[in-house]
Short mmCIF file of C-alpha atoms and ligand atoms in Angstrom, two decimals:
data_model
loop_
_atom_site.label_atom_id
_atom_site.label_comp_id
_atom_site.label_asym_id
_atom_site.label_seq_id
_atom_site.Cartn_x
_atom_site.Cartn_y
_atom_site.Cartn_z
CA MET A 1 -26.49 28.94 -12.99
CA THR A 2 -26.93 28.50 -9.27
CA ARG A 3 -23.94 27.43 -7.20
CA GLN A 4 -23.77 23.70 -6.83
CA MET A 5 -22.46 21.40 -4.03
CA THR A 6 -19.38 19.44 -4.11
CA LEU A 7 -20.20 15.87 -2.91
CA THR A 8 -17.68 13.22 -2.10
CA THR A 9 -18.18 9.97 -0.19
CA PHE A 10 -16.10 8.39 2.52
CA LEU A 11 -16.11 4.77 1.32
CA LEU A 12 -15.95 2.65 4.44
CA PRO A 13 -17.20 -0.76 3.13
CA LEU A 14 -18.17 -1.91 6.61
CA GLY A 15 -20.38 1.16 7.11
CA TYR A 16 -19.93 4.43 9.02
CA HIS A 17 -22.16 3.40 11.88
CA ARG A 18 -20.06 1.26 14.13
CA ASN A 19 -21.03 -2.45 14.01
CA SER A 20 -23.37 -1.92 11.13
CA TRP A 21 -21.49 -4.78 9.36
CA ARG A 22 -23.72 -7.05 11.59
CA LEU A 23 -26.79 -6.09 9.66
CA PRO A 24 -28.07 -8.85 7.28
CA GLY A 25 -26.79 -8.24 3.75
CA SER A 26 -23.86 -6.12 4.78
CA CYS A 27 -21.31 -7.84 2.59
CA ALA A 28 -18.97 -8.02 5.53
CA GLU A 29 -17.43 -11.19 4.19
CA ASP A 30 -16.26 -9.39 0.96
CA VAL A 31 -13.82 -7.03 2.64
CA PRO A 32 -10.97 -6.48 1.61
CA GLY A 33 -11.78 -7.88 -1.77
CA LEU A 34 -12.37 -5.78 -4.86
CA ASP A 35 -15.80 -6.50 -6.23
CA PHE A 36 -17.91 -5.07 -3.47
CA VAL A 37 -15.90 -1.97 -3.11
CA VAL A 38 -15.97 -1.44 -6.85
CA SER A 39 -19.82 -1.77 -6.86
CA LEU A 40 -19.94 1.09 -4.28
CA ALA A 41 -17.65 3.29 -6.33
CA GLN A 42 -19.71 2.60 -9.47
CA MET A 43 -22.88 3.40 -7.58
CA ALA A 44 -21.21 6.74 -6.54
CA GLU A 45 -20.27 7.47 -10.13
CA ARG A 46 -23.82 6.72 -11.41
CA ALA A 47 -24.86 9.40 -8.86
CA LYS A 48 -22.36 11.79 -10.38
CA LEU A 49 -20.52 12.36 -7.15
CA ASP A 50 -17.24 14.27 -7.36
CA ALA A 51 -15.07 11.66 -5.72
CA VAL A 52 -14.88 8.52 -3.55
CA PHE A 53 -12.58 8.88 -0.67
CA PHE A 54 -10.55 6.34 1.21
CA GLY A 55 -9.24 7.21 4.65
CA ASP A 56 -6.39 5.20 6.14
CA VAL A 57 -4.70 4.22 9.48
CA SER A 58 -1.56 2.24 9.43
CA HIS A 59 -2.28 0.14 12.52
CA ALA A 60 -4.96 -2.32 13.80
CA ASN A 61 -5.38 -0.88 17.17
CA GLY A 62 -9.05 -0.06 16.92
CA ALA A 63 -9.82 -3.45 15.16
CA MET A 64 -8.05 -5.21 18.11
CA ARG A 65 -10.39 -3.41 20.55
CA GLY A 66 -13.27 -4.75 18.52
CA ASP A 67 -13.94 -1.75 16.36
CA THR A 68 -13.41 -2.51 12.71
CA MET A 69 -15.14 0.52 11.14
CA MET A 70 -12.09 2.72 10.66
CA ASN A 71 -9.48 -0.07 10.09
CA GLY A 72 -7.25 0.31 7.09
CA PHE A 73 -8.41 -2.82 5.33
CA TYR A 74 -7.79 -1.26 2.01
CA GLU A 75 -4.56 0.46 1.17
CA PRO A 76 -5.82 3.57 -0.57
CA MET A 77 -3.37 3.77 -3.52
CA THR A 78 -3.69 0.13 -4.58
CA VAL A 79 -7.54 -0.11 -4.19
CA LEU A 80 -7.96 3.30 -6.05
CA SER A 81 -5.86 2.07 -8.92
CA ALA A 82 -8.04 -0.94 -9.20
CA ILE A 83 -11.19 1.23 -9.01
CA ALA A 84 -9.68 3.47 -11.64
CA ALA A 85 -9.80 0.57 -14.11
CA ARG A 86 -13.48 0.00 -13.50
CA THR A 87 -14.78 3.62 -13.48
CA SER A 88 -14.28 6.50 -15.89
CA ARG A 89 -15.30 9.85 -14.28
CA ILE A 90 -15.42 9.83 -10.57
CA GLY A 91 -12.49 11.34 -8.58
CA LEU A 92 -10.32 9.03 -6.52
CA ILE A 93 -9.13 10.53 -3.19
CA GLY A 94 -6.76 8.53 -1.10
CA THR A 95 -5.09 9.09 2.31
CA ILE A 96 -1.30 9.11 2.72
CA SER A 97 0.25 9.92 6.07
CA THR A 98 3.04 12.38 6.19
CA SER A 99 4.38 11.00 9.42
CA PHE A 100 5.07 7.48 8.22
CA THR A 101 6.02 7.82 4.57
CA GLU A 102 8.49 9.61 2.30
CA PRO A 103 7.43 12.38 -0.05
CA TYR A 104 9.15 10.91 -3.13
CA ASN A 105 7.18 7.71 -2.86
CA ALA A 106 4.03 9.65 -2.37
CA ALA A 107 4.49 11.97 -5.24
CA ARG A 108 5.25 9.13 -7.48
CA GLN A 109 2.14 7.03 -6.45
CA LEU A 110 -0.23 9.94 -6.76
CA ALA A 111 1.14 11.02 -10.13
CA ALA A 112 0.90 7.40 -11.27
CA LEU A 113 -2.78 7.19 -10.07
CA ASP A 114 -3.41 10.51 -11.93
CA HIS A 115 -1.99 9.03 -15.14
CA LEU A 116 -3.74 5.64 -14.80
CA SER A 117 -7.20 7.30 -14.09
CA GLY A 118 -6.97 10.03 -16.68
CA GLY A 119 -6.67 12.85 -14.13
CA ARG A 120 -8.85 11.78 -11.20
CA ALA A 121 -6.36 11.41 -8.31
CA GLY A 122 -6.60 13.23 -5.01
CA TRP A 123 -4.60 13.07 -1.88
CA ASN A 124 -5.93 13.42 1.67
CA VAL A 125 -2.87 14.71 3.56
CA VAL A 126 -2.92 13.34 7.26
CA THR A 127 -0.48 13.58 9.95
CA SER A 128 -1.87 10.56 11.86
CA THR A 129 -2.52 10.22 15.52
CA ASP A 130 -1.39 6.57 16.01
CA GLY A 131 0.64 3.83 14.36
CA PHE A 132 4.04 4.97 15.38
CA ALA A 133 5.00 1.54 16.72
CA ASN A 134 4.96 0.18 13.19
CA PHE A 135 7.50 2.74 11.87
CA GLY A 136 10.24 2.43 14.55
CA LEU A 137 9.10 5.42 16.59
CA ALA A 138 8.84 5.34 20.46
CA GLU A 139 5.84 7.70 20.40
CA MET A 140 3.86 9.94 18.20
CA PRO A 141 5.65 13.18 17.56
CA ASP A 142 3.68 16.07 18.95
CA PRO A 143 1.17 17.75 16.60
CA VAL A 144 3.20 20.89 16.05
CA GLU A 145 6.19 18.83 14.85
CA ARG A 146 3.97 16.52 12.76
CA TYR A 147 2.44 19.57 11.01
CA ARG A 148 5.86 21.07 10.44
CA ARG A 149 6.91 17.84 8.74
CA ALA A 150 3.67 17.75 6.73
CA ARG A 151 4.31 21.21 5.50
CA GLU A 152 7.76 20.33 4.20
CA TYR A 153 6.43 17.06 2.81
CA VAL A 154 3.73 18.83 0.72
CA GLU A 155 6.08 21.48 -0.53
CA ILE A 156 8.39 18.59 -1.84
CA VAL A 157 5.55 16.68 -3.40
CA ASN A 158 4.31 19.82 -5.28
CA ALA A 159 7.82 20.56 -6.38
CA LEU A 160 8.21 16.96 -7.68
CA TRP A 161 4.92 17.17 -9.51
CA ASP A 162 6.24 20.27 -11.25
CA SER A 163 9.67 18.77 -11.92
CA TRP A 164 8.74 17.82 -15.50
CA SER A 165 7.63 20.66 -17.71
CA ASP A 166 4.22 20.00 -19.46
CA ASP A 167 6.13 19.93 -22.71
CA ALA A 168 9.00 17.77 -21.59
CA VAL A 169 8.01 14.65 -23.62
CA VAL A 170 8.62 15.48 -27.34
CA VAL A 171 8.47 12.07 -29.00
CA ASP A 172 10.61 13.17 -31.85
CA ARG A 173 10.99 9.86 -33.77
CA ASP A 174 13.08 11.32 -36.61
CA GLY A 175 15.58 12.96 -34.15
CA GLY A 176 15.57 9.95 -31.80
CA ARG A 177 14.53 12.02 -28.73
CA TRP A 178 11.58 10.96 -26.59
CA LEU A 179 12.33 13.53 -23.97
CA ASP A 180 13.80 16.97 -23.90
CA PRO A 181 16.04 16.84 -20.79
CA THR A 182 16.25 20.61 -20.44
CA ARG A 183 12.52 20.54 -19.68
CA VAL A 184 13.02 18.24 -16.62
CA ARG A 185 14.78 19.66 -13.53
CA PRO A 186 15.86 18.43 -10.09
CA ILE A 187 14.36 19.94 -7.08
CA ASP A 188 17.44 19.79 -4.87
CA PHE A 189 15.33 20.18 -1.63
CA SER A 190 17.11 20.13 1.67
CA GLY A 191 15.07 20.87 4.80
CA GLU A 192 14.52 20.00 8.46
CA PHE A 193 13.03 16.57 7.71
CA PHE A 194 13.91 15.63 4.16
CA SER A 195 16.47 15.82 1.61
CA VAL A 196 15.28 15.17 -1.99
CA ALA A 197 17.11 15.65 -5.24
CA GLY A 198 14.33 14.93 -7.78
CA PRO A 199 13.18 15.08 -10.50
CA LEU A 200 10.20 12.59 -10.46
CA THR A 201 10.57 9.40 -12.55
CA GLY A 202 7.97 10.37 -15.14
CA PRO A 203 5.95 12.94 -17.00
CA ARG A 204 3.71 15.56 -15.39
CA SER A 205 0.30 13.98 -14.76
CA PRO A 206 -2.94 14.94 -16.38
CA GLN A 207 -4.01 17.26 -13.59
CA GLY A 208 -0.54 18.75 -13.24
CA ARG A 209 -0.97 18.53 -9.44
CA PRO A 210 -3.52 15.96 -8.10
CA VAL A 211 -6.09 17.58 -5.82
CA ILE A 212 -4.98 18.06 -2.23
CA VAL A 213 -7.51 17.57 0.61
CA GLN A 214 -6.59 18.24 4.21
CA ALA A 215 -8.56 17.30 7.34
CA GLY A 216 -6.98 18.88 10.47
CA SER A 217 -9.26 21.24 12.39
CA SER A 218 -6.74 22.16 15.18
CA GLY A 219 -4.76 25.49 14.95
CA PRO A 220 -1.78 23.82 13.16
CA GLY A 221 -4.19 21.71 11.10
CA LYS A 222 -6.10 24.86 9.87
CA ALA A 223 -2.88 26.59 9.19
CA LEU A 224 -1.61 23.76 6.94
CA GLY A 225 -5.05 23.28 5.17
CA SER A 226 -5.41 26.96 4.42
CA ALA A 227 -1.93 27.01 2.94
CA ILE A 228 -2.00 23.92 0.76
CA ALA A 229 -5.44 22.35 0.35
CA ASP A 230 -7.97 22.46 -2.51
CA ALA A 231 -10.55 20.87 -0.21
CA ILE A 232 -11.05 20.65 3.56
CA TYR A 233 -12.70 17.76 5.37
CA THR A 234 -14.06 18.61 8.72
CA ALA A 235 -16.14 17.17 11.49
CA GLN A 236 -18.81 19.88 12.31
CA PRO A 237 -21.85 18.53 14.27
CA HIS A 238 -23.58 21.85 14.76
CA LEU A 239 -24.40 24.69 12.34
CA PRO A 240 -23.11 27.72 14.38
CA THR A 241 -19.68 26.25 14.92
CA ALA A 242 -19.68 25.08 11.28
CA ILE A 243 -20.33 28.67 10.13
CA ASP A 244 -17.54 29.99 12.48
CA PHE A 245 -15.08 27.24 11.21
CA ALA A 246 -15.85 28.08 7.53
CA SER A 247 -15.47 31.78 8.00
CA GLU A 248 -12.29 31.43 9.93
CA LEU A 249 -10.82 29.10 7.37
CA ARG A 250 -11.75 31.28 4.40
CA GLY A 251 -10.00 34.09 6.23
CA LEU A 252 -6.85 32.03 6.72
CA VAL A 253 -6.90 31.02 3.11
CA ALA A 254 -7.09 34.70 2.05
CA ASP A 255 -4.22 35.40 4.53
CA ALA A 256 -2.16 32.82 2.84
CA GLY A 257 -2.60 34.81 -0.42
CA ARG A 258 -5.08 32.27 -1.88
CA ASP A 259 -8.51 32.56 -3.29
CA PRO A 260 -11.04 31.33 -0.70
CA GLU A 261 -13.48 30.42 -3.59
CA ARG A 262 -10.89 27.80 -4.63
CA VAL A 263 -10.87 25.95 -1.39
CA LYS A 264 -13.87 23.65 -0.86
CA ILE A 265 -15.01 23.12 2.75
CA LEU A 266 -16.71 19.81 3.14
CA PRO A 267 -18.02 18.79 6.55
CA GLY A 268 -18.95 15.14 6.96
CA ILE A 269 -22.64 14.08 7.32
CA VAL A 270 -24.15 10.79 8.22
CA PRO A 271 -27.70 10.65 6.93
CA VAL A 272 -30.04 7.70 7.89
CA ILE A 273 -32.72 7.89 5.14
CA GLY A 274 -36.12 6.21 5.14
CA ASP A 275 -39.12 6.49 2.84
CA THR A 276 -40.90 8.03 5.79
CA LEU A 277 -39.56 9.55 8.97
CA ALA A 278 -40.87 6.43 10.89
CA GLU A 279 -38.99 4.17 8.63
CA ALA A 280 -35.77 6.10 9.07
CA GLU A 281 -36.17 5.95 12.84
CA GLU A 282 -36.62 2.26 12.69
CA ILE A 283 -33.41 1.94 10.69
CA ALA A 284 -31.60 4.09 13.24
CA ALA A 285 -32.94 2.06 15.94
CA ALA A 286 -31.77 -1.18 14.35
CA LEU A 287 -28.37 0.31 13.87
CA GLY A 288 -28.27 1.23 17.58
CA GLU A 289 -29.08 -2.41 18.49
CA MET A 290 -25.94 -3.58 16.88
CA LEU A 291 -23.70 -1.89 19.45
CA ASP A 292 -21.73 -3.49 22.10
CA TYR A 293 -21.59 -0.97 24.99
CA ASP A 294 -18.57 -2.52 26.73
CA GLN A 295 -16.56 -2.38 23.51
CA GLY A 296 -17.78 1.35 23.09
CA ARG A 297 -16.59 1.98 26.70
CA ARG A 298 -13.13 0.68 25.74
CA GLN A 299 -12.99 2.77 22.65
CA ILE A 300 -13.87 5.98 24.44
CA ALA A 301 -11.42 5.12 27.23
CA ALA A 302 -8.63 4.65 24.58
CA ASP A 303 -9.71 7.88 22.72
CA PHE A 304 -9.18 9.90 25.95
CA GLY A 305 -6.38 7.80 27.36
CA ILE A 306 -8.25 7.26 30.62
CA GLN A 307 -9.76 4.41 32.67
CA LEU A 308 -13.64 4.10 32.43
CA GLY A 309 -14.12 0.53 33.87
CA ASP A 310 -15.75 1.81 37.18
CA ILE A 311 -18.20 4.24 35.43
CA ASP A 312 -21.71 2.97 35.10
CA LEU A 313 -23.13 3.28 31.61
CA ASP A 314 -25.96 5.53 32.91
CA GLU A 315 -23.46 7.96 34.63
CA ARG A 316 -21.53 10.85 33.20
CA ILE A 317 -17.72 10.79 33.07
CA PRO A 318 -16.53 13.13 35.83
CA GLU A 319 -15.03 16.26 34.23
CA GLU A 320 -11.84 15.99 36.27
CA ARG A 321 -11.15 12.62 34.75
CA LEU A 322 -11.16 14.01 31.16
CA PRO A 323 -7.90 15.48 29.74
CA ASP A 324 -7.88 19.22 29.34
CA PRO A 325 -9.09 20.42 25.87
CA GLY A 326 -5.54 21.58 24.91
CA GLN A 327 -4.36 17.94 25.20
CA LEU A 328 -6.87 16.59 22.83
CA SER A 329 -7.37 16.58 19.08
CA SER A 330 -10.24 18.67 17.58
CA ARG A 331 -12.36 15.44 17.19
CA GLN A 332 -11.75 14.27 20.74
CA ASN A 333 -12.78 17.74 21.86
CA ILE A 334 -16.13 17.33 20.15
CA PHE A 335 -16.75 14.41 22.48
CA ARG A 336 -15.38 16.09 25.45
CA SER A 337 -17.79 18.92 25.01
CA LYS A 338 -20.71 16.52 24.39
CA ALA A 339 -19.76 14.84 27.70
CA VAL A 340 -19.21 18.05 29.70
CA GLU A 341 -21.42 20.81 28.25
CA GLY A 342 -23.87 18.32 26.54
CA GLY A 343 -24.19 16.28 29.81
CA LEU A 344 -24.25 12.94 27.86
CA THR A 345 -24.02 9.82 30.00
CA LEU A 346 -21.46 7.17 29.01
CA ARG A 347 -24.12 5.10 27.29
CA GLU A 348 -25.31 8.23 25.25
CA LEU A 349 -21.68 9.00 24.50
CA VAL A 350 -21.02 5.45 23.17
CA LEU A 351 -24.12 5.69 20.93
CA ASP A 352 -23.17 9.12 19.68
CA ARG A 353 -19.55 8.30 18.95
CA ALA A 354 -20.73 5.01 17.20
CA ARG A 355 -23.06 6.65 14.82
CA SER A 356 -21.51 10.00 14.18
CA THR A 357 -17.71 9.78 14.85
CA GLY A 358 -18.26 13.51 15.62
CA HIS A 359 -19.89 14.42 12.37
CA GLN A 360 -23.46 15.71 11.76
CA TRP A 361 -25.91 12.78 12.21
CA ILE A 362 -29.43 13.15 10.78
CA VAL A 363 -32.39 10.73 10.60
CA GLY A 364 -35.10 11.56 8.06
CA THR A 365 -36.48 11.31 4.50
CA ALA A 366 -34.41 12.32 1.50
CA ALA A 367 -36.37 15.70 1.51
CA THR A 368 -35.58 16.54 5.16
CA VAL A 369 -32.00 15.56 4.83
CA ALA A 370 -31.68 17.63 1.71
CA ASP A 371 -33.39 20.56 3.59
CA ARG A 372 -30.61 20.38 6.17
CA MET A 373 -27.87 20.22 3.64
CA GLN A 374 -29.35 23.00 1.60
CA GLN A 375 -29.57 25.22 4.73
CA TRP A 376 -25.91 24.66 5.63
CA PHE A 377 -24.84 25.28 2.05
CA GLU A 378 -26.82 28.40 1.59
CA VAL A 379 -25.84 30.13 4.81
CA GLY A 380 -22.18 29.61 3.81
CA ALA A 381 -21.23 26.86 6.38
CA CYS A 382 -19.80 24.71 3.56
CA ASP A 383 -19.27 24.27 -0.15
CA GLY A 384 -20.64 20.69 -0.10
CA PHE A 385 -20.37 17.53 2.00
CA ASN A 386 -18.43 14.33 2.47
CA LEU A 387 -21.24 11.72 2.58
CA ASN A 388 -20.94 8.85 5.07
CA ALA A 389 -23.10 5.93 4.44
CA PRO A 390 -24.23 4.63 7.90
CA TYR A 391 -24.48 1.09 6.48
CA ASN A 392 -23.58 -0.59 3.31
CA PRO A 393 -24.79 -1.25 0.69
CA GLY A 394 -28.32 -0.21 1.67
CA GLY A 395 -27.56 3.06 3.29
CA PHE A 396 -25.44 4.06 0.40
CA GLU A 397 -27.93 2.98 -2.15
CA ARG A 398 -30.54 5.29 -0.43
CA MET A 399 -28.10 8.22 -0.55
CA CYS A 400 -27.42 7.74 -4.33
CA ALA A 401 -30.97 6.78 -5.33
CA GLN A 402 -33.04 9.14 -3.12
CA LEU A 403 -30.90 11.96 -1.54
CA VAL A 404 -28.82 12.83 -4.53
CA PRO A 405 -31.76 13.09 -6.93
CA GLU A 406 -33.56 15.24 -4.36
CA LEU A 407 -30.51 17.60 -4.46
CA GLN A 408 -30.49 17.49 -8.25
CA ASN A 409 -34.26 18.39 -8.48
CA ARG A 410 -33.51 21.41 -6.36
CA GLY A 411 -30.58 22.38 -8.75
CA LEU A 412 -28.09 21.96 -6.00
CA PHE A 413 -26.12 19.16 -7.50
CA ARG A 414 -25.08 18.17 -11.10
CA THR A 415 -27.01 15.78 -13.15
CA GLU A 416 -24.10 14.87 -15.54
CA TYR A 417 -20.48 15.27 -15.32
CA SER A 418 -19.26 18.18 -17.41
CA GLY A 419 -15.47 17.65 -16.90
CA GLU A 420 -13.23 14.72 -17.13
CA THR A 421 -10.73 15.34 -14.25
CA LEU A 422 -11.34 15.76 -10.50
CA ARG A 423 -10.00 19.30 -10.86
CA GLU A 424 -12.60 19.91 -13.51
CA HIS A 425 -15.38 18.59 -11.24
CA LEU A 426 -14.26 20.84 -8.54
CA GLU A 427 -13.87 23.84 -11.06
CA LEU A 428 -10.18 24.20 -10.08
CA PRO A 429 -7.79 25.42 -12.73
CA ARG A 430 -4.88 23.12 -13.79
CA PRO A 431 -1.60 24.63 -12.79
CA ASP A 432 0.64 24.69 -15.90
CA VAL A 433 4.44 24.41 -15.66
CA ARG A 434 6.59 25.27 -18.52
CA PHE A 435 10.35 25.80 -18.09
CA SER A 436 12.53 28.13 -20.00
CA THR A 437 14.66 26.08 -22.32
CA SER A 438 17.41 28.71 -22.61
CA GLY A 439 18.38 29.38 -19.03
CA ASP A 440 19.14 27.52 -15.80
CA ASN A 441 15.98 25.78 -14.62
CA ARG A 442 17.01 24.92 -11.16
C1 FMN B 1 -13.35 13.34 6.98
C2 FMN B 1 -12.08 13.15 7.65
C3 FMN B 1 -11.28 12.16 7.31
C4 FMN B 1 -10.07 11.86 7.90
N1 FMN B 1 -9.36 10.77 7.55
C5 FMN B 1 -8.33 10.44 8.24
C6 FMN B 1 -7.53 9.35 7.85
O1 FMN B 1 -7.81 8.67 6.87
N2 FMN B 1 -6.54 9.06 8.53
C7 FMN B 1 -6.01 9.68 9.62
O2 FMN B 1 -4.98 9.36 10.23
N3 FMN B 1 -6.75 10.88 10.05
C8 FMN B 1 -7.82 11.15 9.27
N4 FMN B 1 -8.55 12.25 9.79
C9 FMN B 1 -8.11 13.07 10.89
C10 FMN B 1 -7.39 14.36 10.57
O3 FMN B 1 -6.35 14.20 9.60
C11 FMN B 1 -6.53 14.77 11.75
O4 FMN B 1 -5.54 14.05 12.15
C12 FMN B 1 -7.44 14.91 12.96
O5 FMN B 1 -8.58 15.71 12.61
C13 FMN B 1 -6.69 15.45 14.23
O6 FMN B 1 -5.99 16.60 13.91
P1 FMN B 1 -6.56 18.06 14.28
O7 FMN B 1 -6.51 18.03 15.81
O8 FMN B 1 -5.69 19.04 13.66
O9 FMN B 1 -7.95 18.14 13.82
C14 FMN B 1 -9.65 12.62 9.02
C15 FMN B 1 -10.53 13.68 9.46
C16 FMN B 1 -11.63 14.00 8.74
C17 FMN B 1 -12.55 15.14 9.23
#
């Protein structure tokens, strides 16, 4: 059988294109309630997508500047638990920050989601770039320290997920033993950031270890992802750099002693789909008209940590005003190079950021979007995509009803689920854990 794509979707109920909530019929009144978001997840499941994905930020700084698109209206673990009850096959990936939470809680929540959903849980590991003021911190720790903490955090979570042997629950009614305590062990972890005794509160979950996704594209981000992740989210607007990223990452995975075939590289894509190219262009233009350019200017100023009040929208940002690339995250560097090498004016930059957030943006019919995805997939730039609906529900409906069938007709995507768990959808083996019952299991 031909190799098929992995497709997840970034579920942003207010739409990926900034201010697309202003379109008629956007369901903007229904956020953060349950029914609308469940209807999107069910649509994704009918399209046989691998997973829905919820990002998260633990602050309202963007929303306070007028940009609601990425705000954490939904807390991922709670909304995914509710979605679990109203779907049956689709994977459920949620973000938890390693900078603002404790690994014991995260291990427990994710294992619980895995149990409740019958093995569909996934965790997007992020180190966060903002939100420190809500957690008693004076500033964000620098990226190197954040990633060091993340590495330790993930090690603990994995150890906790393995702290109950798969055969620990014996349910021996005659003997009066539900559990064999020799098959449950503490982890006794003591490190730079955390001290955790373990074991976890309950039995090993259906997947053993929920799927781990990671999304840092900086040096420390790639080092972490290649060591711990089952899938990598990344913003790659151009094919040549996407190919370089994929080949570098596969090399790092091999260096970490892991199989590169078992780490899915999933760049984001924002497709604006019409029945004809002209219709798609009309939709893209209508989305552009929703923008407030002063708000966009404030957002870009905040992203770069600079003043932009004196720059005319039709001017470029002077290069000397932009921070050096080394001071910026990988995503901010995408926009830095669009401004410097790409020569975009401030107006063009606001529009580009609003519609792409640094991802690949494409306007076309289902067939032309599928052509592009097929090209990226076949040249090895990726193993699939994280689909970003530019607007909801219409943009997502078109992805599910037009783009996915086009990929299916080409044999590039499944027409039915063959597995039950997210690991099975991704063709990842389940890691077994069985302890010796005779010796010391610590
Ligand atoms: C598809 C995708 C989703 C992401 N989701 C989140 C998120 O929900 N919360 C968050 O704080 N960061 C998120 N990030 C940001 C990354 O985790 C990371 O912090 C960012 O890319 C900066 O780190 P880097 O310089 O190592 O790339 C996401 C990135 C990508 C590509």
